[in-house]
mmCIF file of C-alpha atoms in Angstrom:
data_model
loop_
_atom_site.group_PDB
_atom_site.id
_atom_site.type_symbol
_atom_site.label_atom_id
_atom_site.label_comp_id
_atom_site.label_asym_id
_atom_site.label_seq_id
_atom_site.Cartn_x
_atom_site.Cartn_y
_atom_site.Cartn_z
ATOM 1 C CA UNK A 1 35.027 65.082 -25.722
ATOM 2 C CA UNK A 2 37.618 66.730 -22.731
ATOM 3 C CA UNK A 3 37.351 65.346 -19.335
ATOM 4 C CA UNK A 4 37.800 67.643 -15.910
ATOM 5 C CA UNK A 5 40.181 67.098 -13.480
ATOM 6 C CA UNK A 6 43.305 64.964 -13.472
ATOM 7 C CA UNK A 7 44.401 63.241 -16.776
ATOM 8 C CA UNK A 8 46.063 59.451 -17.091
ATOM 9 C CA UNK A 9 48.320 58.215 -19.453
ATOM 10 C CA UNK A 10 47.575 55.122 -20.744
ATOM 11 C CA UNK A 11 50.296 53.015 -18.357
ATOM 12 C CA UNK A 12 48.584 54.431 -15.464
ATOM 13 C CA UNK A 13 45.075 53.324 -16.636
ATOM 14 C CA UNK A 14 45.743 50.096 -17.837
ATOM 15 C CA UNK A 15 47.117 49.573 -13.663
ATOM 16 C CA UNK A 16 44.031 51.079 -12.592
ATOM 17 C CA UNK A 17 42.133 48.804 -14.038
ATOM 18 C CA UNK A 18 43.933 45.633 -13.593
ATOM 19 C CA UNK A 19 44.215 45.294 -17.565
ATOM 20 C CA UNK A 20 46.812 44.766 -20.167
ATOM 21 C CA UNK A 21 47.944 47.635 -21.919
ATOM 22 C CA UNK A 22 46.891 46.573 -25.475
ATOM 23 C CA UNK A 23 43.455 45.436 -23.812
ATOM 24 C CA UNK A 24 42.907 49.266 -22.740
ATOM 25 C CA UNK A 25 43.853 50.121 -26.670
ATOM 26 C CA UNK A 26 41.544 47.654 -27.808
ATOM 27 C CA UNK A 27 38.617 49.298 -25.813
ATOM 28 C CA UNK A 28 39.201 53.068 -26.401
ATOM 29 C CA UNK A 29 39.239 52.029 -29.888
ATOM 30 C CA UNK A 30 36.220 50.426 -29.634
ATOM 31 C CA UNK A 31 34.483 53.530 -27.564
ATOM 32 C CA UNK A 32 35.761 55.609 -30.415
ATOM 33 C CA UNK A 33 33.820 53.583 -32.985
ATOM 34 C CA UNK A 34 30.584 54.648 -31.628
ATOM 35 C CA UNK A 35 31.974 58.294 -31.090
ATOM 36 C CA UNK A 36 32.763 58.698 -27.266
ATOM 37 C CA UNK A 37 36.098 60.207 -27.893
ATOM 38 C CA UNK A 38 39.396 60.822 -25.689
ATOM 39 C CA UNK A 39 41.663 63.798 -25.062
ATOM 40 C CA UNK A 40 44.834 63.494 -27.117
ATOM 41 C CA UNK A 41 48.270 64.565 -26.514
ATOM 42 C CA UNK A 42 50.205 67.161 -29.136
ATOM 43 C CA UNK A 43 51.806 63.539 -30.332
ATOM 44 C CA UNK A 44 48.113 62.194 -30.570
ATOM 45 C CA UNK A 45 48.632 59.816 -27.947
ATOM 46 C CA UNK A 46 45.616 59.103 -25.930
ATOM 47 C CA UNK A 47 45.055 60.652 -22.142
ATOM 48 C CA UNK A 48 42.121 59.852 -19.935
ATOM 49 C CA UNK A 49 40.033 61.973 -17.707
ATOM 50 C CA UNK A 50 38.157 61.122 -14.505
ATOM 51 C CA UNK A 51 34.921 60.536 -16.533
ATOM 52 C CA UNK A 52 37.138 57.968 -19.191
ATOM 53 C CA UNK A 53 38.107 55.756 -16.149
ATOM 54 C CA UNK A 54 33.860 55.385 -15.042
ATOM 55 C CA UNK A 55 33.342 54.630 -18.896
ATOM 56 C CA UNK A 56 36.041 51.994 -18.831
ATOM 57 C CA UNK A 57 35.062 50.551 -15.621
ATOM 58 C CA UNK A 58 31.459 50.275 -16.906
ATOM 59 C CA UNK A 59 32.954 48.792 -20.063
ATOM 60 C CA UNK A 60 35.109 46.483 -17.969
ATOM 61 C CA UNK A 61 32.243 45.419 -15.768
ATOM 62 C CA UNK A 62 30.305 44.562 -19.014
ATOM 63 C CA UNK A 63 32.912 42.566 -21.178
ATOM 64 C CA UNK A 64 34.503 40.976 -18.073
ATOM 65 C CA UNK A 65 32.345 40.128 -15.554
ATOM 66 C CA UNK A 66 28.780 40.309 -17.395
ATOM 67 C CA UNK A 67 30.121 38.069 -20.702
ATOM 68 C CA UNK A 68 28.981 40.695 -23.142
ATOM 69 C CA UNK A 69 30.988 40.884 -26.451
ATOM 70 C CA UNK A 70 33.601 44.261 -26.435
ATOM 71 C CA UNK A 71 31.149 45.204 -29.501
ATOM 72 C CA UNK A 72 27.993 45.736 -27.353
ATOM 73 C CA UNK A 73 29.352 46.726 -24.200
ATOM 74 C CA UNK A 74 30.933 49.498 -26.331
ATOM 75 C CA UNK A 75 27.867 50.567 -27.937
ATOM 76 C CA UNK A 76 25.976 50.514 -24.447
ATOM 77 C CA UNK A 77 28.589 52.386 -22.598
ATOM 78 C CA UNK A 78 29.352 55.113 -25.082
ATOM 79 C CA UNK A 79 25.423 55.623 -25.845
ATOM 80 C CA UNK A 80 24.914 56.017 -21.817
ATOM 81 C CA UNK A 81 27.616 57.746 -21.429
ATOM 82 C CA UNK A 82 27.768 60.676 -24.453
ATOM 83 C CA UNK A 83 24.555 61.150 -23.473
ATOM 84 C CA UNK A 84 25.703 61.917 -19.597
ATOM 85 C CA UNK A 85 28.229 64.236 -20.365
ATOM 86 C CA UNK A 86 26.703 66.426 -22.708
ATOM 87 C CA UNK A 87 27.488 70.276 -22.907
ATOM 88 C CA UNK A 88 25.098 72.551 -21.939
ATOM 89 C CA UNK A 89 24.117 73.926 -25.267
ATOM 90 C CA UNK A 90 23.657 69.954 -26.322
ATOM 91 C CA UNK A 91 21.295 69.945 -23.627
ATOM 92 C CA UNK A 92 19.122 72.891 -25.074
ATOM 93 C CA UNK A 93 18.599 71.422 -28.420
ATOM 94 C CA UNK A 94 16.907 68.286 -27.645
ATOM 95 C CA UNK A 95 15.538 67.694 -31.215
ATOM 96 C CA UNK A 96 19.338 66.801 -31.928
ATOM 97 C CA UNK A 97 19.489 64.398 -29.059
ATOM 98 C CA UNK A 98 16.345 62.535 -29.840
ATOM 99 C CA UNK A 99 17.700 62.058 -33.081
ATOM 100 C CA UNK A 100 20.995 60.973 -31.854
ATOM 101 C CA UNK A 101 19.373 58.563 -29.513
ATOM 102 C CA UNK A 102 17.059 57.433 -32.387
ATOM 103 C CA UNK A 103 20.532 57.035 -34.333
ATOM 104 C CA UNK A 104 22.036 54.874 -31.365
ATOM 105 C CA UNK A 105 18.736 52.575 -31.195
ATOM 106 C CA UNK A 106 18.969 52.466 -35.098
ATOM 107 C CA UNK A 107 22.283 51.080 -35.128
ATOM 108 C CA UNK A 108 21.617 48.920 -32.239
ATOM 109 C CA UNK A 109 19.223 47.262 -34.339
ATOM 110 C CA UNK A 110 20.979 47.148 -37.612
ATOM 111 C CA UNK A 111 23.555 45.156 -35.500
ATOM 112 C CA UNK A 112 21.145 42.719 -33.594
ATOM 113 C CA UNK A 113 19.807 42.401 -37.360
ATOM 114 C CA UNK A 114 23.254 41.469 -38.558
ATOM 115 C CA UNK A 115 23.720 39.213 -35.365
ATOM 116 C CA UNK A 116 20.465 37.362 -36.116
ATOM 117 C CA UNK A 117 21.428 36.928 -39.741
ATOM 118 C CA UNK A 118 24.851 35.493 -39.042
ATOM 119 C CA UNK A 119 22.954 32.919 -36.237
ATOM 120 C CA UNK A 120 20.388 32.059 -38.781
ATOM 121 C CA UNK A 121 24.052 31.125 -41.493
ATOM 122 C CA UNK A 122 25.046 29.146 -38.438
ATOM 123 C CA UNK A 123 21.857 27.290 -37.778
ATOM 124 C CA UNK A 124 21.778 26.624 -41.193
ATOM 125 C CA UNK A 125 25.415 25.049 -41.792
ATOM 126 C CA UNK A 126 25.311 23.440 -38.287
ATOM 127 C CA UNK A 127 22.334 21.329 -40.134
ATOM 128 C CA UNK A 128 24.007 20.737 -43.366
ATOM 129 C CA UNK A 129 27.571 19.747 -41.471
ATOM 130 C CA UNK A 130 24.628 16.908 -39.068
ATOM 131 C CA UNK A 131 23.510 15.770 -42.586
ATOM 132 C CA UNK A 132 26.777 15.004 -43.680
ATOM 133 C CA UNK A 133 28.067 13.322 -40.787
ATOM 134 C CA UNK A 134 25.098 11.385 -40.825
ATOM 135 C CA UNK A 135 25.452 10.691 -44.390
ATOM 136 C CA UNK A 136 28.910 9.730 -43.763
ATOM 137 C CA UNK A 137 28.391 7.544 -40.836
ATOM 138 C CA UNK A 138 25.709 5.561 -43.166
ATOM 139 C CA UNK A 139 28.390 5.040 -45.579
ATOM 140 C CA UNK A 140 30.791 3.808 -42.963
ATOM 141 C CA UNK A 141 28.405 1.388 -41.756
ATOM 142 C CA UNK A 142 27.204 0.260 -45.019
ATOM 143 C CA UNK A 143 31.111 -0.541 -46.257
ATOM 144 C CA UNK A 144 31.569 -2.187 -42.321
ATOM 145 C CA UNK A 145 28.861 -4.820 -43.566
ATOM 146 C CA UNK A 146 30.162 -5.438 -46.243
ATOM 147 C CA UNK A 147 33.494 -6.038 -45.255
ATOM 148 C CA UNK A 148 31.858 -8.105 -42.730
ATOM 149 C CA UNK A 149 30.102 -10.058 -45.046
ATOM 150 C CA UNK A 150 33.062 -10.943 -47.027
ATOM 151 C CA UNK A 151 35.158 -12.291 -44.276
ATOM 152 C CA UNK A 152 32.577 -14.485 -42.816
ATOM 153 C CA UNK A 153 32.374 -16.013 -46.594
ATOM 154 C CA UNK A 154 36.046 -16.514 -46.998
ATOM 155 C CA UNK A 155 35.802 -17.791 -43.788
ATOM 156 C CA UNK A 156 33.648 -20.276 -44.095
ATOM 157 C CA UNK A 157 35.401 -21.072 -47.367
ATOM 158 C CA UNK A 158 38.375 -21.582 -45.780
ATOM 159 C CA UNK A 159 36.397 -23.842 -43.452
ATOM 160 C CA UNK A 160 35.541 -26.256 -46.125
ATOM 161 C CA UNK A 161 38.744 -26.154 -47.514
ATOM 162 C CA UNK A 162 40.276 -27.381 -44.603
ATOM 163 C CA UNK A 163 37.484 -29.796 -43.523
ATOM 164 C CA UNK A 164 37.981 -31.238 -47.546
ATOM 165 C CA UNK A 165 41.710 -31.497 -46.947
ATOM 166 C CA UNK A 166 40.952 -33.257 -43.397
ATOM 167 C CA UNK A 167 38.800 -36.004 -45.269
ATOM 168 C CA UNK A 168 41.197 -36.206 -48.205
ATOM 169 C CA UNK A 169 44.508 -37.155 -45.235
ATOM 170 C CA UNK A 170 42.234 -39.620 -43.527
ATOM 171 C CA UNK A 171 41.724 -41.284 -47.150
ATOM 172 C CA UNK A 172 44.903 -41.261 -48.189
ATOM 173 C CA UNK A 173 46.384 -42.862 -45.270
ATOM 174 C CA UNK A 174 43.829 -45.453 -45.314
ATOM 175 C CA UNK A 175 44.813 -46.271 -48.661
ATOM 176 C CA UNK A 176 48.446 -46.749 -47.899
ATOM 177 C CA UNK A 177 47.494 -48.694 -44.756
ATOM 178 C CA UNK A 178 47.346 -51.406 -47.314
ATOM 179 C CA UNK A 179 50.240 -53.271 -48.070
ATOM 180 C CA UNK A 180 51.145 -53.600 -51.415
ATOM 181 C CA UNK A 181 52.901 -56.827 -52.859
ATOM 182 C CA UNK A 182 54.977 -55.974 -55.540
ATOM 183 C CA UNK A 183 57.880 -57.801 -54.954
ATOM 184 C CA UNK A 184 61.304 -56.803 -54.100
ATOM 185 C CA UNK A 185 62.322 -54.335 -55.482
ATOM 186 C CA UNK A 186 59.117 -52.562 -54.184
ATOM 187 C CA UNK A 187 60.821 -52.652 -50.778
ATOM 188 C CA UNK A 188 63.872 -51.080 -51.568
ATOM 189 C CA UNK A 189 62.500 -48.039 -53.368
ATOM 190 C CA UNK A 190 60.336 -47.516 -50.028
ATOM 191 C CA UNK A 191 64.094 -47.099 -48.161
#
């Protein structure tokens, strides 16, 4: 499709619109996808007509301010706007056009198709990846208990152990409270 009037080159256009040069690339490729085309230069370098800067500010308004993903706002725009700037011998045959629309609603649906299908994969591994988590945080509890379990026994083992050794060191000194009368030479193997 040719534009009227003054032509851009892509510097000037990506100013214009207060956009990054390879952002402007990204969305002309994009328009070009659904086949709303640009004038080219001998070297095949893109220019852009008055009519290519309202598609791009209608594709701008979409993707940037409205959220929409570059993929729709592409197919919206250049559907709206191929249809706009038809030539007038286009216009006559409107059995081509209602086919052409029919082709843009028919892709437009394979892709919402495609879009549910891919939510529906989502859905379904967001619910396996809850499962495992949950799965996992049973297991992590289940070996915390355990663990748990085990330390309070050797803990109270330890406990006896000591209490045993307490009652065996108030014996013992008990039983060497008592004197013992050997003789002497019992006294100086004590020294």
């Amino acid at each position: 499709m040719t534009g009227t009037g003054q032509h851009y080159p892509p510097k000037d256009l990506s100013i214009l619109l207060d956009i990054a040069d390879s952002t402007l690339r990204k969305w002309a490729i994009a328009l070009e996808e659904q086949e709303y085309f640009f004038s080219r230069t001998d070297k095949n370098k893109r220019l852009f007509s008055d009519r290519d800067v309202i598609v791009l500010k209608h594709l701008r308004n979409l993707v940037q301010v409205q959220n929409m993903s570059l993929q729709n706002a592409a197919i919206i725009v250049a559907s709206k706007y191929k249809e706009e700037f038809k030539t007038a011998s286009e216009q006559e045959n409107s059995t081509n056009g209602i086919r052409s629309g029919e082709g843009d609603i028919q892709s437009i649906l394979e892709q919402m198709e495609l879009m549910r299908n891919q939510q529906e994969q989502l859905i379904t591994m967001n619910q396996q990846l809850l499962q495992r988590l949950d799965e996992q945080q049973k297991y992590i509890d289940e070996r915390l208990e355990t663990r748990d379990k085990l330390l309070l026994e050797s803990f109270r083992e330890i406990q006896k152990s000591n209490q045993l050794l307490l009652t065996q060191q108030k014996e013992e000194p008990a039983e060497n409270a008592k004197p013992k009368r050997r003789g002497i030479l019992s006294i100086f193997s004590r020294t």
